[in-house]
Tab-separated table of C-alpha atoms in Angstrom:
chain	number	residue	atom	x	y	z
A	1	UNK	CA	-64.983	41.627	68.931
A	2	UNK	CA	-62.703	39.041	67.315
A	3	UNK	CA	-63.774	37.123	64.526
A	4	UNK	CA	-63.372	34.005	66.181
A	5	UNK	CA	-65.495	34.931	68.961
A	6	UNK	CA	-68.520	36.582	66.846
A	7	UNK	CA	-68.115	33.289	65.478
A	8	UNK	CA	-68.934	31.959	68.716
A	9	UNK	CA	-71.320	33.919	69.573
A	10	UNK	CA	-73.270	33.612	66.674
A	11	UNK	CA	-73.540	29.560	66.711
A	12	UNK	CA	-74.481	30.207	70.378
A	13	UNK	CA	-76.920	32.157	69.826
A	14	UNK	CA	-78.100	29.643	66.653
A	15	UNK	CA	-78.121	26.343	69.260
A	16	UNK	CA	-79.761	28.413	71.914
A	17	UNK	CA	-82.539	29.184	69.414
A	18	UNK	CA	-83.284	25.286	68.086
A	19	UNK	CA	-81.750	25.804	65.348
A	20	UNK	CA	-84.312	27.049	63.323
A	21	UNK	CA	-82.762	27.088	60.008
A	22	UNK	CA	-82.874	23.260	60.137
A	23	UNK	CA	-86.555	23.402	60.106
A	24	UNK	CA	-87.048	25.825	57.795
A	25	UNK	CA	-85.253	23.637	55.623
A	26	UNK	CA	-87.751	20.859	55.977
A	27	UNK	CA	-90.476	22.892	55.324
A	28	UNK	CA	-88.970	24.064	51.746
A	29	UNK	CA	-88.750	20.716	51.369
A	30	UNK	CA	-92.203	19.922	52.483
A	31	UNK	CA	-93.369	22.758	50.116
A	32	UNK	CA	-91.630	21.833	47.082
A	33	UNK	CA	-92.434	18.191	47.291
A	34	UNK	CA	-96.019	18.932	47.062
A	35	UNK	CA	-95.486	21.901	44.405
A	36	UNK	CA	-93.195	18.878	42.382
A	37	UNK	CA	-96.637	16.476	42.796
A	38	UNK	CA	-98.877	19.077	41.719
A	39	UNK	CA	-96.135	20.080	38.537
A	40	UNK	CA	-95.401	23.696	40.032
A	41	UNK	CA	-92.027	24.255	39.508
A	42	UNK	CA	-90.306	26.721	41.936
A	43	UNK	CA	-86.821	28.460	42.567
A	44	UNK	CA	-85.560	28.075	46.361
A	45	UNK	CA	-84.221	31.728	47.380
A	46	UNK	CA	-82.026	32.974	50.222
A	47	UNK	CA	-82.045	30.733	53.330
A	48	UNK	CA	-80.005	27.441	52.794
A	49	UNK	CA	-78.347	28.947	49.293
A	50	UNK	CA	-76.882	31.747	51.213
A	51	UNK	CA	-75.788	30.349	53.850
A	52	UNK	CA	-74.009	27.540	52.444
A	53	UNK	CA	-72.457	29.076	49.612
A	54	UNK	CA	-71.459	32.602	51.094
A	55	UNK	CA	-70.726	31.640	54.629
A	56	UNK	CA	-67.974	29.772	56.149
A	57	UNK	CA	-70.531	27.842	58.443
A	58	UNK	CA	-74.074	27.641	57.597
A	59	UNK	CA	-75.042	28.773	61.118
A	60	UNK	CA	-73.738	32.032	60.656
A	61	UNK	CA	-76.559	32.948	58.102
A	62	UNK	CA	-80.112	31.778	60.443
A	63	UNK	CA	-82.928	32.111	58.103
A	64	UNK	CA	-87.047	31.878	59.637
A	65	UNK	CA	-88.676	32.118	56.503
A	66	UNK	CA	-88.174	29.940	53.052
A	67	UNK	CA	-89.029	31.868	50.190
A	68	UNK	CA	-89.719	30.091	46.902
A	69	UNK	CA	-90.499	31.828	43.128
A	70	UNK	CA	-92.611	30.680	40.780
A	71	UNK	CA	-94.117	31.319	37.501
A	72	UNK	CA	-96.659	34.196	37.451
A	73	UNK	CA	-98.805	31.845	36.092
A	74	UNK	CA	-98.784	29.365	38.529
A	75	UNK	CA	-99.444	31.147	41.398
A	76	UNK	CA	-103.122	30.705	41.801
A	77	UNK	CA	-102.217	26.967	41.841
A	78	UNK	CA	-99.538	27.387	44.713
A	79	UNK	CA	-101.604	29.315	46.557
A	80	UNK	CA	-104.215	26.599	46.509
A	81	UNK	CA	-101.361	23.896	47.501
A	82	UNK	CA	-100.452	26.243	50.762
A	83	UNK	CA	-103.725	26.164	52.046
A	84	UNK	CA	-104.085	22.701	51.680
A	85	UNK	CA	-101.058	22.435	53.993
A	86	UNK	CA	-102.069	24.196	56.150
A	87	UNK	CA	-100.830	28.001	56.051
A	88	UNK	CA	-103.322	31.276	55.353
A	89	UNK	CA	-102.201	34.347	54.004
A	90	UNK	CA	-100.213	36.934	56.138
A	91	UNK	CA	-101.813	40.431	56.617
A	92	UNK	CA	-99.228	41.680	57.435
A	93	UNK	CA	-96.847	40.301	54.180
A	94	UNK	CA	-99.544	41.807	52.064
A	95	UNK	CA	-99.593	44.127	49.228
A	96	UNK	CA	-95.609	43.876	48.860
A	97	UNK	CA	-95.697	43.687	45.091
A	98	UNK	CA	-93.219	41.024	44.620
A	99	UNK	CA	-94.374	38.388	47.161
A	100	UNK	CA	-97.232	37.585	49.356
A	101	UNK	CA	-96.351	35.663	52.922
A	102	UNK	CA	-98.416	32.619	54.227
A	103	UNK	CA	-97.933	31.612	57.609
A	104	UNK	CA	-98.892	28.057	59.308
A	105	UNK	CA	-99.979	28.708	62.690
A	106	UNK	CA	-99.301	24.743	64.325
A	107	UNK	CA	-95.754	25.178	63.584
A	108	UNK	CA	-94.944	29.009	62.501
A	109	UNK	CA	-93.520	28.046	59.808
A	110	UNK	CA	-93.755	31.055	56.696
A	111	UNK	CA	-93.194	30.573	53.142
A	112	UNK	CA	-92.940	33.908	50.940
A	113	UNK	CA	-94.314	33.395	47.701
A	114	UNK	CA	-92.479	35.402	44.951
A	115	UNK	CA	-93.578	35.836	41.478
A	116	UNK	CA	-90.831	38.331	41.198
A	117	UNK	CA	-88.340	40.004	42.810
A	118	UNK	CA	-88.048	43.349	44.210
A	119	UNK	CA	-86.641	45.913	41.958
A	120	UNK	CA	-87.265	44.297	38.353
A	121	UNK	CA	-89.240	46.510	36.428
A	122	UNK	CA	-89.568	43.489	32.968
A	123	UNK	CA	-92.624	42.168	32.124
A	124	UNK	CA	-93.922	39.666	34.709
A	125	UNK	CA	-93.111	36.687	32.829
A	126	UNK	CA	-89.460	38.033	32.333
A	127	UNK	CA	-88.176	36.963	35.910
A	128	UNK	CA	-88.969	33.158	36.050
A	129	UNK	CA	-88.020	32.797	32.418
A	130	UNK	CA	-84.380	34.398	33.136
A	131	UNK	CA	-83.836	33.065	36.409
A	132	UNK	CA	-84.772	29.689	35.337
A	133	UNK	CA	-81.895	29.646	33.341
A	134	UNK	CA	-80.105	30.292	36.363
A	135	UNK	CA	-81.039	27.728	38.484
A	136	UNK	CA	-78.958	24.911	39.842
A	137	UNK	CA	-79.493	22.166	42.425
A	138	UNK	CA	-78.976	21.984	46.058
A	139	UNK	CA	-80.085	19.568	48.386
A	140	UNK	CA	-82.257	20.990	51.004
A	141	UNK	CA	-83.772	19.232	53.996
A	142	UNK	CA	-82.894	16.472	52.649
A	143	UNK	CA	-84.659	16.861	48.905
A	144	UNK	CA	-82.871	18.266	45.648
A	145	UNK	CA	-83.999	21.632	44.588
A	146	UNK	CA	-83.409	24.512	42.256
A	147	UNK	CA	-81.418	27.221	43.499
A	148	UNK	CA	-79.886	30.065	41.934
A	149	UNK	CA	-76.691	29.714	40.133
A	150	UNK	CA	-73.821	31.881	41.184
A	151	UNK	CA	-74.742	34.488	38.735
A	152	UNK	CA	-78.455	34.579	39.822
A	153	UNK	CA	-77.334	34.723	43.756
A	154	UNK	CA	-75.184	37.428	42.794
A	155	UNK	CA	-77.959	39.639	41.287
A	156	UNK	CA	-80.224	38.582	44.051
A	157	UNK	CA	-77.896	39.489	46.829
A	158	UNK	CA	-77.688	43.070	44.935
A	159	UNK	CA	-81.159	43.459	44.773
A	160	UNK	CA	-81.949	42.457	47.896
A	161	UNK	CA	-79.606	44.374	49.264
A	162	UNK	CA	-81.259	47.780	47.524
A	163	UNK	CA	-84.851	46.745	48.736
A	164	UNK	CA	-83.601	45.812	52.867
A	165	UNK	CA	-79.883	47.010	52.871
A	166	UNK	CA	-80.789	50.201	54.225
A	167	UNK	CA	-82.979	48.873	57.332
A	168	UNK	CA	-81.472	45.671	57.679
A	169	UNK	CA	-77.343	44.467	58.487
A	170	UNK	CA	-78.153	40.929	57.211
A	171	UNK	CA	-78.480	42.072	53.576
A	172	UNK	CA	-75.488	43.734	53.356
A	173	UNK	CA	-73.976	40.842	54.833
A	174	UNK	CA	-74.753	38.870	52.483
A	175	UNK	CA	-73.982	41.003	49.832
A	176	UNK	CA	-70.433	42.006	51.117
A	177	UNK	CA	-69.667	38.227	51.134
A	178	UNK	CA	-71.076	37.518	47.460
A	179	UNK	CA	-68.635	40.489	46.192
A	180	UNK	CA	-65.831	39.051	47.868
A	181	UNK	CA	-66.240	35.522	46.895
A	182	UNK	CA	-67.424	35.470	43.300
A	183	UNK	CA	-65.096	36.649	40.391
A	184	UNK	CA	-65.334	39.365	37.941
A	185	UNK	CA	-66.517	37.154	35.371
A	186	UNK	CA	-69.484	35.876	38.090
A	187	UNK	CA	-70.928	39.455	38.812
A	188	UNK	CA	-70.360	40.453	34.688
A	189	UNK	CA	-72.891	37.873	34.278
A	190	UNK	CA	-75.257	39.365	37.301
A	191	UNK	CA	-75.169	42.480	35.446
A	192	UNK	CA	-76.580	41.010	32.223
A	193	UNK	CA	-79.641	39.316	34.524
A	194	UNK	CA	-80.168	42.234	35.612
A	195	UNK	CA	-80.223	44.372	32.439
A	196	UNK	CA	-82.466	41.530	30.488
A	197	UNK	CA	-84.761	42.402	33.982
A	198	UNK	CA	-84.968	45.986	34.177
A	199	UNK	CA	-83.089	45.577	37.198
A	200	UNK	CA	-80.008	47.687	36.716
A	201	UNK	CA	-80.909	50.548	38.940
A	202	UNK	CA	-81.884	48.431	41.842
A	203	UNK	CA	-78.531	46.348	40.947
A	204	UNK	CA	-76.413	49.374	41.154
A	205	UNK	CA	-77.940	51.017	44.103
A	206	UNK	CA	-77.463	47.836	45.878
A	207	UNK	CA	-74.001	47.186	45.243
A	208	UNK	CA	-72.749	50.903	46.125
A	209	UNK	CA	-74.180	50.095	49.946
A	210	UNK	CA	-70.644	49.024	50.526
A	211	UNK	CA	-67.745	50.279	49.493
A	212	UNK	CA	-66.571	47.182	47.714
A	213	UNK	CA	-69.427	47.186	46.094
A	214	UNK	CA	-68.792	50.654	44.638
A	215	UNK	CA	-65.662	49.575	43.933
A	216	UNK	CA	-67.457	46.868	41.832
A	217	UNK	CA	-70.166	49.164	40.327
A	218	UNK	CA	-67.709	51.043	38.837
A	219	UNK	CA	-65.540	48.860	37.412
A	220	UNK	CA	-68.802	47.357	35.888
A	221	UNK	CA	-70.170	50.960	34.177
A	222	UNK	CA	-73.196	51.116	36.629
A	223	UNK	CA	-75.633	53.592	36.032
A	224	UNK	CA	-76.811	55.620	38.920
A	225	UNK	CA	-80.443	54.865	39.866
A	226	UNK	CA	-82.945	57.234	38.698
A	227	UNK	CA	-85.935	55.671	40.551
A	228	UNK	CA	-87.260	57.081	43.873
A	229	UNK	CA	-88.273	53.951	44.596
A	230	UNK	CA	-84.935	51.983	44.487
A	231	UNK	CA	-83.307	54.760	45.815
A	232	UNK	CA	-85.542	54.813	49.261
A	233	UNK	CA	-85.582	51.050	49.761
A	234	UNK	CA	-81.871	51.627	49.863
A	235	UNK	CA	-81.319	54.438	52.183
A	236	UNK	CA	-82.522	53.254	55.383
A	237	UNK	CA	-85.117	52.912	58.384
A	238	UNK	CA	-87.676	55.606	57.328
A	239	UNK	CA	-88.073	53.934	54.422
A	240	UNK	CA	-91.445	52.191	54.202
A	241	UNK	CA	-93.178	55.477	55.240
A	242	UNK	CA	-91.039	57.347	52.605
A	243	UNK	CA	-92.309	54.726	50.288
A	244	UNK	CA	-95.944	55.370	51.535
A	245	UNK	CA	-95.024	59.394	50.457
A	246	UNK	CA	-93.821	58.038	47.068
A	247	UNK	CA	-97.086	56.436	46.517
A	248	UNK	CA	-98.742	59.325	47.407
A	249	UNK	CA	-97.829	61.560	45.203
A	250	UNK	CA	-98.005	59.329	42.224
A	251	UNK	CA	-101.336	58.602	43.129
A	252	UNK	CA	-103.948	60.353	40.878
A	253	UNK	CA	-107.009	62.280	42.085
A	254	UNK	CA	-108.090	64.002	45.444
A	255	UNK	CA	-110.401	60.862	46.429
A	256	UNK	CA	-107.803	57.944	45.847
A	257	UNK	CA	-104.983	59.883	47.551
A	258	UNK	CA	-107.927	60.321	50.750
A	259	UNK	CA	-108.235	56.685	50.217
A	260	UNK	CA	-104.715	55.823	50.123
A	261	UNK	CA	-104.085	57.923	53.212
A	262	UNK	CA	-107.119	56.348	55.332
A	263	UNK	CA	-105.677	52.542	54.376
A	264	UNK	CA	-102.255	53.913	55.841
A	265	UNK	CA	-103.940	55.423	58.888
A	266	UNK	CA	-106.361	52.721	59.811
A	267	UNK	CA	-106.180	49.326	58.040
A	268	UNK	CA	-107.578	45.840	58.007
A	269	UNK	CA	-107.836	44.576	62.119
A	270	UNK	CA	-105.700	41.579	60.583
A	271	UNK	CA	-103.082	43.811	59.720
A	272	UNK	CA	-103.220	45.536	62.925
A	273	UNK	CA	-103.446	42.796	65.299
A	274	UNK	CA	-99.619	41.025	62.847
A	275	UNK	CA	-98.359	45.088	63.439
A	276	UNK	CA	-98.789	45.160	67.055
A	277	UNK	CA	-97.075	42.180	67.789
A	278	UNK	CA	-94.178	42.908	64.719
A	279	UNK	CA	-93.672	46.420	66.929
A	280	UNK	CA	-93.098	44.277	70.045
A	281	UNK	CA	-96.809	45.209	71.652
A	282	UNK	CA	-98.882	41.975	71.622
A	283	UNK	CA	-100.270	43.066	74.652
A	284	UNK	CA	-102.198	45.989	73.146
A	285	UNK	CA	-105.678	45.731	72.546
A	286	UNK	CA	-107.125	46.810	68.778
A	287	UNK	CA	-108.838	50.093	70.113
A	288	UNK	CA	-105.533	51.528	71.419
A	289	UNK	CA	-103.366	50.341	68.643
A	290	UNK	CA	-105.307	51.986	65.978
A	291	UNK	CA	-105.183	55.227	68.698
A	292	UNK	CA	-101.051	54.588	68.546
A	293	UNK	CA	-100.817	53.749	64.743
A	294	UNK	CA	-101.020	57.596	63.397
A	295	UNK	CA	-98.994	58.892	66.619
A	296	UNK	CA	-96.244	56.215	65.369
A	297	UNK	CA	-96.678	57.224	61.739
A	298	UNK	CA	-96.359	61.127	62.441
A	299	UNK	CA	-93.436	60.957	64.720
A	300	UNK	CA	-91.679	59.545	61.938
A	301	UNK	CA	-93.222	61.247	59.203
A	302	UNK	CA	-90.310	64.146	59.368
A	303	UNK	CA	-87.152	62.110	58.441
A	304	UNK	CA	-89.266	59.809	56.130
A	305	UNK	CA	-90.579	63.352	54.228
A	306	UNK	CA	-86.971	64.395	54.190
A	307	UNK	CA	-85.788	61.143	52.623
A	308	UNK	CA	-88.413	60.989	50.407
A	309	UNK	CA	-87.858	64.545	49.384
A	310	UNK	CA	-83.514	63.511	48.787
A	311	UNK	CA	-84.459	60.488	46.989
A	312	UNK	CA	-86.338	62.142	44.216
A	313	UNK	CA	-84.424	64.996	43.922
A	314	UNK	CA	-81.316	62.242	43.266
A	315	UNK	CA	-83.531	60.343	40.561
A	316	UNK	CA	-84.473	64.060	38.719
A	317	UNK	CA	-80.729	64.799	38.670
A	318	UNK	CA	-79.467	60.985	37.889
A	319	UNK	CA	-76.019	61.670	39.780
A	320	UNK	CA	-73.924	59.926	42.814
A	321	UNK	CA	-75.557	61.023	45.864
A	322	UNK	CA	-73.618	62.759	48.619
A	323	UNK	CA	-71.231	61.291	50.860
């Protein structure tokens, strides 16, 4: 397909849809009006940002979600200002580690909270305080507010790569456009955020998902990552059950790891009845969804136990995996 007609295509596709990046827009601007009222700052990230700054037309980058950071400490306080306006905590955006979704049901609009991002392994205060100092401005829906710089979207297109690259083509989109765009000097500054965050692994892992990106890594002395972790988020579909494997084994003690598995194997009805219609089933009822959920999670359990198994051999040996 030529570029001219993906083009096409994709704003096509974009007007067919309403144009829902437009109203995700207002909604970050909804959200950080109220945050601005109540004195919570926040960090805009993804959506708008990437799409205007990586993408010849904004339309080519839809976003459905607007995901804001903000100080660890002020997160009780922004939780308290989403409910107020309306949105309730996603099951199914739960327990993610950096982030917790909240969903509005009138409107179904999301917002992810972050208090960090995925990958950085510094101290919880660490990632507002750096990123802070990498924030700009950007008018969004209509209201000014802060974004990353280009070295902060830089390290967050990286990163974000390593955590979704491997399941998801928009990541590596985005991340294939930031490496061509931004200069040498632009990503030697990334590479310092993400050293002052721990970050370097999940930096590196991201930025050899393309091969400009390798290109990039080693012209910038990347390590190699030596975290299972990073190195699963990175490699592809099976991951979240490879990560479930991960957990596993670090878990300590024959009664958590039994409690760890039952969670997996049956959890909350909220989460079930958000993974039934994620998987495309809305139709099915709770009783035969929790029936499906271990059928689903052992016909995959193979490749994800083989993946899991690569990934930490690759961390206990440090080295460039395989072609």
């Amino acid at each position: 397909m030529s570029r001219a007609i993906r083009r096409l295509d994709l704003r096509s596709r974009a007007l067919a849809g309403g144009l829902p990046s437009q109203a995700v827009d207002r909604i970050c601007a909804e959200v950080a009006g109220d945050f601005d009222r109540r004195g919570i700052p926040l960090i805009v990230l993804k959506g708008a940002s990437f799409a205007t700054r990586l993408y010849d037309e904004p339309w080519e980058r839809p976003y459905k979600d607007c995901d804001v950071l903000v100080p660890p400490a002020a997160v009780g306080a922004a939780e308290r200002a989403l409910a107020e306006l309306g949105f309730s905590k996603s099951p199914l955006g739960a327990a993610r580690g950096d982030a917790q979704a909240w969903a509005r049901s009138r409107d179904e609009a999301i917002v992810d909270l972050h208090h960090t991002l995925q990958g950085v392994g510094a101290s919880p205060s660490e990632p507002w305080r750096v990123l802070w100092r990498h924030s700009a401005s950007l008018e969004i829906g209509g209201r000014d507010v802060r974004v990353l710089d280009d070295a902060g979207l830089a390290f967050h297109a990286a990163v974000h790569a390593a955590a979704h690259g491997g399941r998801w083509s928009r990541p590596l989109e985005d991340l294939g456009r930031a490496v061509a765009i931004f200069s040498p000097g632009v990503w030697a500054e990334a590479t310092q955020i993400a050293t002052a965050l721990s970050a370097v692994g999940a930096f590196a892992a991201g930025l050899r998902l393309s091969a400009a990106g390798r290109d990039l890594a080693t012209q910038l002395a990347l390590p190699y990552a030596a975290n299972p972790e990073v190195l699963i988020r990175a490699s592809g579909p099976d991951g979240p059950l490879a990560l479930g494997l991960e957990s596993l084994a670090r878990t300590r003690g024959l009664r958590a790891k039994a409690r760890l598995i039952r969670i997996k194997l049956f959890p909350s009805r909220d989460f079930m009845r958000a993974w039934v219609r994620y998987r495309g089933r809305p139709e099915m009822g709770l009783p035969l969804a929790y029936l499906w959920r271990p059928v689903w999670l052992l016909a995959r359990l193979p490749s994800s136990y083989r993946k899991w198994r690569k990934a930490r051999s690759l961390a206990a040996a440090s080295k460039e995996p395989s072609e």
